[in-house]
PDB file of C-alpha atoms in Angstrom:
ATOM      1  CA  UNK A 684     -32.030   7.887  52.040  1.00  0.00           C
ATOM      2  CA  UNK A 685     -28.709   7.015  50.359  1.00  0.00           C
ATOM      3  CA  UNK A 686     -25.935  10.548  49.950  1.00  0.00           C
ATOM      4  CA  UNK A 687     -24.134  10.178  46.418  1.00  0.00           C
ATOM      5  CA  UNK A 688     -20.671  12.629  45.919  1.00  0.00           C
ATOM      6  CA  UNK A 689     -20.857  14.098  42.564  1.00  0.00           C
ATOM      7  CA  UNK A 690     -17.161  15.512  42.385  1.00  0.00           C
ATOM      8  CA  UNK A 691     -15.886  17.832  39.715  1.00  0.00           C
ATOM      9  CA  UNK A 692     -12.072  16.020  38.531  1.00  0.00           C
ATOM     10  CA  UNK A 693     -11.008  19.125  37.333  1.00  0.00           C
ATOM     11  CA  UNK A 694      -9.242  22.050  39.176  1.00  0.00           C
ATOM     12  CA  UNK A 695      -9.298  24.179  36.162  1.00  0.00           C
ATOM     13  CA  UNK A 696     -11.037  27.427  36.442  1.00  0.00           C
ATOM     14  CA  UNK A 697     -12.401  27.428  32.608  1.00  0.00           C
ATOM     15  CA  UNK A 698     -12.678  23.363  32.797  1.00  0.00           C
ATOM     16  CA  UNK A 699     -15.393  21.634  30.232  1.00  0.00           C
ATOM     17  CA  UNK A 700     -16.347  19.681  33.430  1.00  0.00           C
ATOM     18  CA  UNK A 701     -17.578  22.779  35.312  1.00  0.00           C
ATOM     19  CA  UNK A 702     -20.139  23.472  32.745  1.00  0.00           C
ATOM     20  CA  UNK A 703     -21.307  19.769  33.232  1.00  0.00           C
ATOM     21  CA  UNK A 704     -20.918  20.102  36.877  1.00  0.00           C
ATOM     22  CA  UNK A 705     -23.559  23.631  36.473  1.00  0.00           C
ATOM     23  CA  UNK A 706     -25.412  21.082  34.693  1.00  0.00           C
ATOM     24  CA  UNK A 707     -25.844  18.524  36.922  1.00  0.00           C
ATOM     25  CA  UNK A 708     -26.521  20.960  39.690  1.00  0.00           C
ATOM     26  CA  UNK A 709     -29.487  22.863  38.017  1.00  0.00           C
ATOM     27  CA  UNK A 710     -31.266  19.647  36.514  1.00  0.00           C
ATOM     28  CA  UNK A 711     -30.477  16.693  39.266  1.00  0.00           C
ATOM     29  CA  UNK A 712     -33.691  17.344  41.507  1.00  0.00           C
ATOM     30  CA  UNK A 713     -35.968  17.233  38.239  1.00  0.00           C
ATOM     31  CA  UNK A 714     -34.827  13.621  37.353  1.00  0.00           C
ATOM     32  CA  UNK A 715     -36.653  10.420  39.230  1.00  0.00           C
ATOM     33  CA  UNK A 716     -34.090   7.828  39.987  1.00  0.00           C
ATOM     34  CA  UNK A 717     -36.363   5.391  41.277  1.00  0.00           C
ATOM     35  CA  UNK A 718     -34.420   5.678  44.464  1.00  0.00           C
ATOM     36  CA  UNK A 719     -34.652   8.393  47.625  1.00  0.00           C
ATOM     37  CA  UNK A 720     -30.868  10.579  46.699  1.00  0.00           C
ATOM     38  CA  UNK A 721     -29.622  13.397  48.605  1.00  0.00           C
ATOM     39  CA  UNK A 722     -26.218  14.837  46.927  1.00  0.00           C
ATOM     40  CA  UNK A 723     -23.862  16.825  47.376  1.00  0.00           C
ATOM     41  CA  UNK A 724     -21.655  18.666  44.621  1.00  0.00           C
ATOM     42  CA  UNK A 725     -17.540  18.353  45.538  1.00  0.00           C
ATOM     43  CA  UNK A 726     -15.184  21.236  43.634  1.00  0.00           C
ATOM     44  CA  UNK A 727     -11.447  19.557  44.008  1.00  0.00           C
ATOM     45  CA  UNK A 728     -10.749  23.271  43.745  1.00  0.00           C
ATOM     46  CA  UNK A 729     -12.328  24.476  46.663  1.00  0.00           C
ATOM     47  CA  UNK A 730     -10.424  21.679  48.514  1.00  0.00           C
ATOM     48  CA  UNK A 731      -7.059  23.606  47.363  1.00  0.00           C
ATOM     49  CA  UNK A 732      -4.857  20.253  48.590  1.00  0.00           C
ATOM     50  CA  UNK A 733      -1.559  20.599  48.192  1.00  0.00           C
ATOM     51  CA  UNK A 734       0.533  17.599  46.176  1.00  0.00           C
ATOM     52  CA  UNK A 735       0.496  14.776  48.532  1.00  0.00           C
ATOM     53  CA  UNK A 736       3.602  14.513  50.585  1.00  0.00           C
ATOM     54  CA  UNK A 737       2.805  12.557  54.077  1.00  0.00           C
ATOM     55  CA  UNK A 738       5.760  10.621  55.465  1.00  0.00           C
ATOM     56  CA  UNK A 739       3.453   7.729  55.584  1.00  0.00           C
ATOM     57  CA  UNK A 740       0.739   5.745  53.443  1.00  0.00           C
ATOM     58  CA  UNK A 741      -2.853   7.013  54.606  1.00  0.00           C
ATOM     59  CA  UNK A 742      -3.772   4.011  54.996  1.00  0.00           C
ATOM     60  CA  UNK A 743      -0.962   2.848  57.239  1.00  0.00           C
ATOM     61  CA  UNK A 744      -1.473   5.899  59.001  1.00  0.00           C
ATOM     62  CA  UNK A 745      -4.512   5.916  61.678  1.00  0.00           C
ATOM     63  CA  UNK A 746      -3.167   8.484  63.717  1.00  0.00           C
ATOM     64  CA  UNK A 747      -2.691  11.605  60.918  1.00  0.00           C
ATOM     65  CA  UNK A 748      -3.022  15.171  61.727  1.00  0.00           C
ATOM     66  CA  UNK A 749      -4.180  17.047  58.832  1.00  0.00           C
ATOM     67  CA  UNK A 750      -4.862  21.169  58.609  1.00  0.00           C
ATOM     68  CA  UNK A 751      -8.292  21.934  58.023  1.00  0.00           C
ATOM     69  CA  UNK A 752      -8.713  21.782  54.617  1.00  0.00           C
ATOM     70  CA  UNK A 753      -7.590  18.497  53.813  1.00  0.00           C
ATOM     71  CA  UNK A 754      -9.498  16.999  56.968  1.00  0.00           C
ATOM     72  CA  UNK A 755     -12.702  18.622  55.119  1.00  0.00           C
ATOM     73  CA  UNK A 756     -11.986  16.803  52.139  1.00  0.00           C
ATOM     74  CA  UNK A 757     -12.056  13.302  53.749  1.00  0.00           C
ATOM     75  CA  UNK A 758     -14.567  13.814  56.195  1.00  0.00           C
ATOM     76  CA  UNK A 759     -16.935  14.833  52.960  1.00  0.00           C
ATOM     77  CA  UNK A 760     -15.769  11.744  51.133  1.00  0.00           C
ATOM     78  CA  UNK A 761     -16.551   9.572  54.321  1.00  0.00           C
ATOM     79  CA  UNK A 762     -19.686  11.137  54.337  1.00  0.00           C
ATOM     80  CA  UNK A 763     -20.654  10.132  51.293  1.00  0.00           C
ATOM     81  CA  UNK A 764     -22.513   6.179  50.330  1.00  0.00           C
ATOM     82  CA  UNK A 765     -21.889   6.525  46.356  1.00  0.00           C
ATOM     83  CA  UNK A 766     -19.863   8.732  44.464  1.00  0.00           C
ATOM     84  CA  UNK A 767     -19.739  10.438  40.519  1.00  0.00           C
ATOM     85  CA  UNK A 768     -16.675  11.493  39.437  1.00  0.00           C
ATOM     86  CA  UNK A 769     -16.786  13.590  36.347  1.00  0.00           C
ATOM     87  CA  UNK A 770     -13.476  12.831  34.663  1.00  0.00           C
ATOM     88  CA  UNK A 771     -11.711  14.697  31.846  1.00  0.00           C
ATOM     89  CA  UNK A 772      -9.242  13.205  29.599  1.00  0.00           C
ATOM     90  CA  UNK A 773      -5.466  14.056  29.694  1.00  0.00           C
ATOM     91  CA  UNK A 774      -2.325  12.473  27.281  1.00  0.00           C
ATOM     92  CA  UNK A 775      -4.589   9.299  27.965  1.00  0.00           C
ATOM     93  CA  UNK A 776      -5.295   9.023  31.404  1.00  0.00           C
ATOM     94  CA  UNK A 777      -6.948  11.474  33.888  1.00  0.00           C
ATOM     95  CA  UNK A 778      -5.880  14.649  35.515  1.00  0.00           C
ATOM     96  CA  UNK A 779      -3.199  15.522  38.460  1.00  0.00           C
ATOM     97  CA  UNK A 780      -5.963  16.793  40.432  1.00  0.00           C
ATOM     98  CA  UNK A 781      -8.372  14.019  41.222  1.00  0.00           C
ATOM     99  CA  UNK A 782      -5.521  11.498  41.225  1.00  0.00           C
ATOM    100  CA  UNK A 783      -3.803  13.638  43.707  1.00  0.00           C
ATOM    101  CA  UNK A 784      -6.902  13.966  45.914  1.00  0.00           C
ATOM    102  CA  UNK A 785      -7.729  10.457  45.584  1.00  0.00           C
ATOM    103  CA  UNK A 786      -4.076   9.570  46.757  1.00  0.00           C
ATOM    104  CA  UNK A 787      -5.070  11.813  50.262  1.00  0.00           C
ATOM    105  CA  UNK A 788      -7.727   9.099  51.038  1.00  0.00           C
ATOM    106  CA  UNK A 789      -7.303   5.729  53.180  1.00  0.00           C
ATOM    107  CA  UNK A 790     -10.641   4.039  53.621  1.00  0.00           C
ATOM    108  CA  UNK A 791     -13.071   6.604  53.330  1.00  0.00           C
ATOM    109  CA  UNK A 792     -14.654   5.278  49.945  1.00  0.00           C
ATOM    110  CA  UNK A 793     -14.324   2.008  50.920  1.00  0.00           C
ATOM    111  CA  UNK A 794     -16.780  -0.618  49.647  1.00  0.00           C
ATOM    112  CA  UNK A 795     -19.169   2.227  48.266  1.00  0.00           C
ATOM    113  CA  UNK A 796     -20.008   2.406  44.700  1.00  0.00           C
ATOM    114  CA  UNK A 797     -18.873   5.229  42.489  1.00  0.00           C
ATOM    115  CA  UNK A 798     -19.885   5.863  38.637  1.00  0.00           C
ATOM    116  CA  UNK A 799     -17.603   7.772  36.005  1.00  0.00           C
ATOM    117  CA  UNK A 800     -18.452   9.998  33.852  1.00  0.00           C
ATOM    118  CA  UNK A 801     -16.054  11.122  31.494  1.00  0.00           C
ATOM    119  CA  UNK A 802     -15.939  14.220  29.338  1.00  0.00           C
ATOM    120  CA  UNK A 803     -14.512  16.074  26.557  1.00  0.00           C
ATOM    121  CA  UNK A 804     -14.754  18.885  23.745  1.00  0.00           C
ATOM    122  CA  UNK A 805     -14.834  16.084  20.708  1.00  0.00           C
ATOM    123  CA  UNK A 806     -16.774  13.050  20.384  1.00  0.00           C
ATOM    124  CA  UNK A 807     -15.130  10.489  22.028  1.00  0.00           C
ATOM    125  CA  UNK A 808     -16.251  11.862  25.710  1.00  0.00           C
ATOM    126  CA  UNK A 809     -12.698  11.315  27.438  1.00  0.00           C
ATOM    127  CA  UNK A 810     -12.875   7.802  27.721  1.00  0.00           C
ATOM    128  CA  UNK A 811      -8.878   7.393  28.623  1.00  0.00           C
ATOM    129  CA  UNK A 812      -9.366   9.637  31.715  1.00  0.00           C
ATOM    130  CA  UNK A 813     -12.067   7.032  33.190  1.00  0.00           C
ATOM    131  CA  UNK A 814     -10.435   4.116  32.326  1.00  0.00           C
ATOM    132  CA  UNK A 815      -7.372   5.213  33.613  1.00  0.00           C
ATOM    133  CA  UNK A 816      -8.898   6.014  37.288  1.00  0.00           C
ATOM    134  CA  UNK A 817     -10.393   2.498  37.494  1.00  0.00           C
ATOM    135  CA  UNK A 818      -7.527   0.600  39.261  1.00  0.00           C
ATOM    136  CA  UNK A 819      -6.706   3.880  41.443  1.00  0.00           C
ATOM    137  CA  UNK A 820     -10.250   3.512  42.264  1.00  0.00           C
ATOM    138  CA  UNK A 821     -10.014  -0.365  43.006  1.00  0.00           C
ATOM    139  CA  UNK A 822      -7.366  -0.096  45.259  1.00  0.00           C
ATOM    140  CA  UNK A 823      -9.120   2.420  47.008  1.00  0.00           C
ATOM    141  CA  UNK A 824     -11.705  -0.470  48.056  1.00  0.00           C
ATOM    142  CA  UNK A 825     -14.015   1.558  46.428  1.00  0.00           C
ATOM    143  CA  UNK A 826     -16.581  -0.592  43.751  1.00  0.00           C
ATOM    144  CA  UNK A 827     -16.443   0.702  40.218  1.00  0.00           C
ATOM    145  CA  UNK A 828     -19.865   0.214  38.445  1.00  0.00           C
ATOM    146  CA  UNK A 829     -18.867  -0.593  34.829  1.00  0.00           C
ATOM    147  CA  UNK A 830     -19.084   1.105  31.407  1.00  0.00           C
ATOM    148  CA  UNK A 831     -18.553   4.610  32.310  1.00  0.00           C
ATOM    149  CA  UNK A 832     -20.859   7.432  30.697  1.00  0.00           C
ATOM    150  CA  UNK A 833     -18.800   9.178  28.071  1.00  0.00           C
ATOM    151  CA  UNK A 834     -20.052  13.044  27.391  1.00  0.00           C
ATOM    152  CA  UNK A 835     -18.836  14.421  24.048  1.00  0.00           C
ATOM    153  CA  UNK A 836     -18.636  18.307  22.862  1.00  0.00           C
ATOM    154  CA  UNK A 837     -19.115  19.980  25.674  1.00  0.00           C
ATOM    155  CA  UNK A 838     -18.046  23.201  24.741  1.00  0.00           C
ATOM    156  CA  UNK A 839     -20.848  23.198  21.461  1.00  0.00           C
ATOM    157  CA  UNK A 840     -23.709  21.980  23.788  1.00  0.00           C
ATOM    158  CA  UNK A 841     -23.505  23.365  27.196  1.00  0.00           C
ATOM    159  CA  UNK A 842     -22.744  26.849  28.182  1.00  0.00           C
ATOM    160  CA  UNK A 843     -20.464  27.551  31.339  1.00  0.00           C
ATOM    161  CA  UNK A 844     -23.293  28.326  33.723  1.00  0.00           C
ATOM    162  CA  UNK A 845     -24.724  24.789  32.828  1.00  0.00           C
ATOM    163  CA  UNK A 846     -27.355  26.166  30.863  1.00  0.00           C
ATOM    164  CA  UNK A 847     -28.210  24.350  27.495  1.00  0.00           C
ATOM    165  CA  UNK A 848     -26.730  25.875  23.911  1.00  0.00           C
ATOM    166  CA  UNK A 849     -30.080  26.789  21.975  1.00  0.00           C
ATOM    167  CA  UNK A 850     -30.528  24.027  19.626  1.00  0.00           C
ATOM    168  CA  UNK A 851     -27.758  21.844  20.569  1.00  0.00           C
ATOM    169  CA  UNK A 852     -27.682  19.003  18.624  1.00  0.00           C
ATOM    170  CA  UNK A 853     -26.486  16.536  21.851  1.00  0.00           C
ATOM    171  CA  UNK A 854     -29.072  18.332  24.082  1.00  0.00           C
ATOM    172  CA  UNK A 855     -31.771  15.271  24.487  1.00  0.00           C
ATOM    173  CA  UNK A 856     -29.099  12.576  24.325  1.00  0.00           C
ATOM    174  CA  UNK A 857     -27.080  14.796  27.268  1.00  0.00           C
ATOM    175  CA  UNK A 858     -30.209  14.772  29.631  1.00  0.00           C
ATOM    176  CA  UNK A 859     -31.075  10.873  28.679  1.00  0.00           C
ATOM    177  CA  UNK A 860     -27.594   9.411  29.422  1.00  0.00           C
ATOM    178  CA  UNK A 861     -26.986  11.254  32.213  1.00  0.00           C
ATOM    179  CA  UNK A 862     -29.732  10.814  34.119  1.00  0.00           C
ATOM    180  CA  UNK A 863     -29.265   6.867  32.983  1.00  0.00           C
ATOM    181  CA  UNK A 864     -26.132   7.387  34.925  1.00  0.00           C
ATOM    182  CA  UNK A 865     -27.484   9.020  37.987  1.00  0.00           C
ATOM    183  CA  UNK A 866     -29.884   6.563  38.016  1.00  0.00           C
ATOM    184  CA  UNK A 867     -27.698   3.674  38.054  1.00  0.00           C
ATOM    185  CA  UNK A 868     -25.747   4.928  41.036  1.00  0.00           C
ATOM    186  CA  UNK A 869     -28.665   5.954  43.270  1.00  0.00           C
ATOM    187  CA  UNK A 870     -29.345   2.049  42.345  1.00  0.00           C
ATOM    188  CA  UNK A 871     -26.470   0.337  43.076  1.00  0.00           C
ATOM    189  CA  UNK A 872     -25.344   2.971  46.227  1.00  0.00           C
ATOM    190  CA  UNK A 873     -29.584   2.206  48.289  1.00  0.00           C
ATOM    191  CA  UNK A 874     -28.507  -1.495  47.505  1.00  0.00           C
ATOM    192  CA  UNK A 875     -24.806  -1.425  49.106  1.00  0.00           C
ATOM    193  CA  UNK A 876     -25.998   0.552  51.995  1.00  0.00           C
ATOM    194  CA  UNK A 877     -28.970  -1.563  52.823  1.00  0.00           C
ATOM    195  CA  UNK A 878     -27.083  -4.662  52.424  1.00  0.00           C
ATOM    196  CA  UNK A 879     -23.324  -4.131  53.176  1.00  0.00           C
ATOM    197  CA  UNK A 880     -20.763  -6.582  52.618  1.00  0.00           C
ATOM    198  CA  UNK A 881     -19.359  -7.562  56.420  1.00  0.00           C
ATOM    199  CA  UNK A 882     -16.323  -8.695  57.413  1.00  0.00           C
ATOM    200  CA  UNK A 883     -16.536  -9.468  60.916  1.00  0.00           C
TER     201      UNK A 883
END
């Protein structure tokens, strides 16, 4: 059984994302996958990590001390064999937050797939944020599944508990493309972990 990361890119408290993040929590164990998932649900916020400033690169650095909070947030990344990130979209490109958080990691998410999914309150889902984390992502080692999952009006469709507006027009197409996505990582993350990609 594969362990997929679904992390919340947003350390706002009244973020669109958290209401997507509610909603991933209460419906995720209804949906089949076609693959044995466990996940866990990551809150950047909860992390509280400071803006990066390590005298050295993490990944020139094997021998870092970190306090306790930051330690928790690799050690749950390493834990990890696939990831979500759920992305918003900001002047173009994604948030502080996740890129900060991201820049904190050396080789934890290396070689393990992660899927975006990008949101927003308009139509066109926060499609800038995603793209924008791609390369961050690739030099991270980690393997970016392509076309991200773009999810539009957030705000007129989901309420901040995760619970479903009453007749929201996006409801059906919400659970369909999302659990497409979830899908597609359990996929691609039992397929990486049963057959990894070795160097030695």
């Amino acid at each position: 059984m594969v362990k997929i990361g679904i992390i919340l890119g947003s350390t706002r408290t009244q973020s669109n994302g958290r209401a997507l993040f509610n909603y991933l929590q209460r419906n995720l164990d209804q949906w089949q996958t076609g693959e044995a998932i466990t996940t866990a649900f990551l809150d950047l916020a909860h992390y509280q990590l400071p803006f990066f400033d390590e005298p050295e690169p993490p990944m020139a650095n094997p021998h870092r001390q970190l306090p306790a909070n930051q330690q928790q947030w690799l050690d749950d990344m390493a834990a990890m064999d696939g990831y979500i990130i759920l992305t918003p979209e900001y002047n173009h490109a994604m948030p502080a937050g996740p890129k900060n958080a991201l820049d904190f990691l050396a080789f934890e998410g290396l070689r393990k797939p992660v899927k975006l999914i990008s949101y927003s309150d308009n139509m066109r889902g926060g499609q800038f944020g995603a793209a924008a984390l791609v390369p961050v992502l690739q030099r991270l080692g980690m393997v970016v599944l392509p076309k991200p999952t773009p999810v539009g009006n957030v705000p007129q469709t989901l309420q901040a508990d995760g619970q479903v507006i009453p007749d929201a027009p996006l409801a059906s197409r919400y659970e369909s493309g999302l659990q497409r996505a979830v899908g597609e990582i359990a996929y691609y993350t039992t397929v990486l972990t049963q057959h990894p990609f070795l160097t030695d």
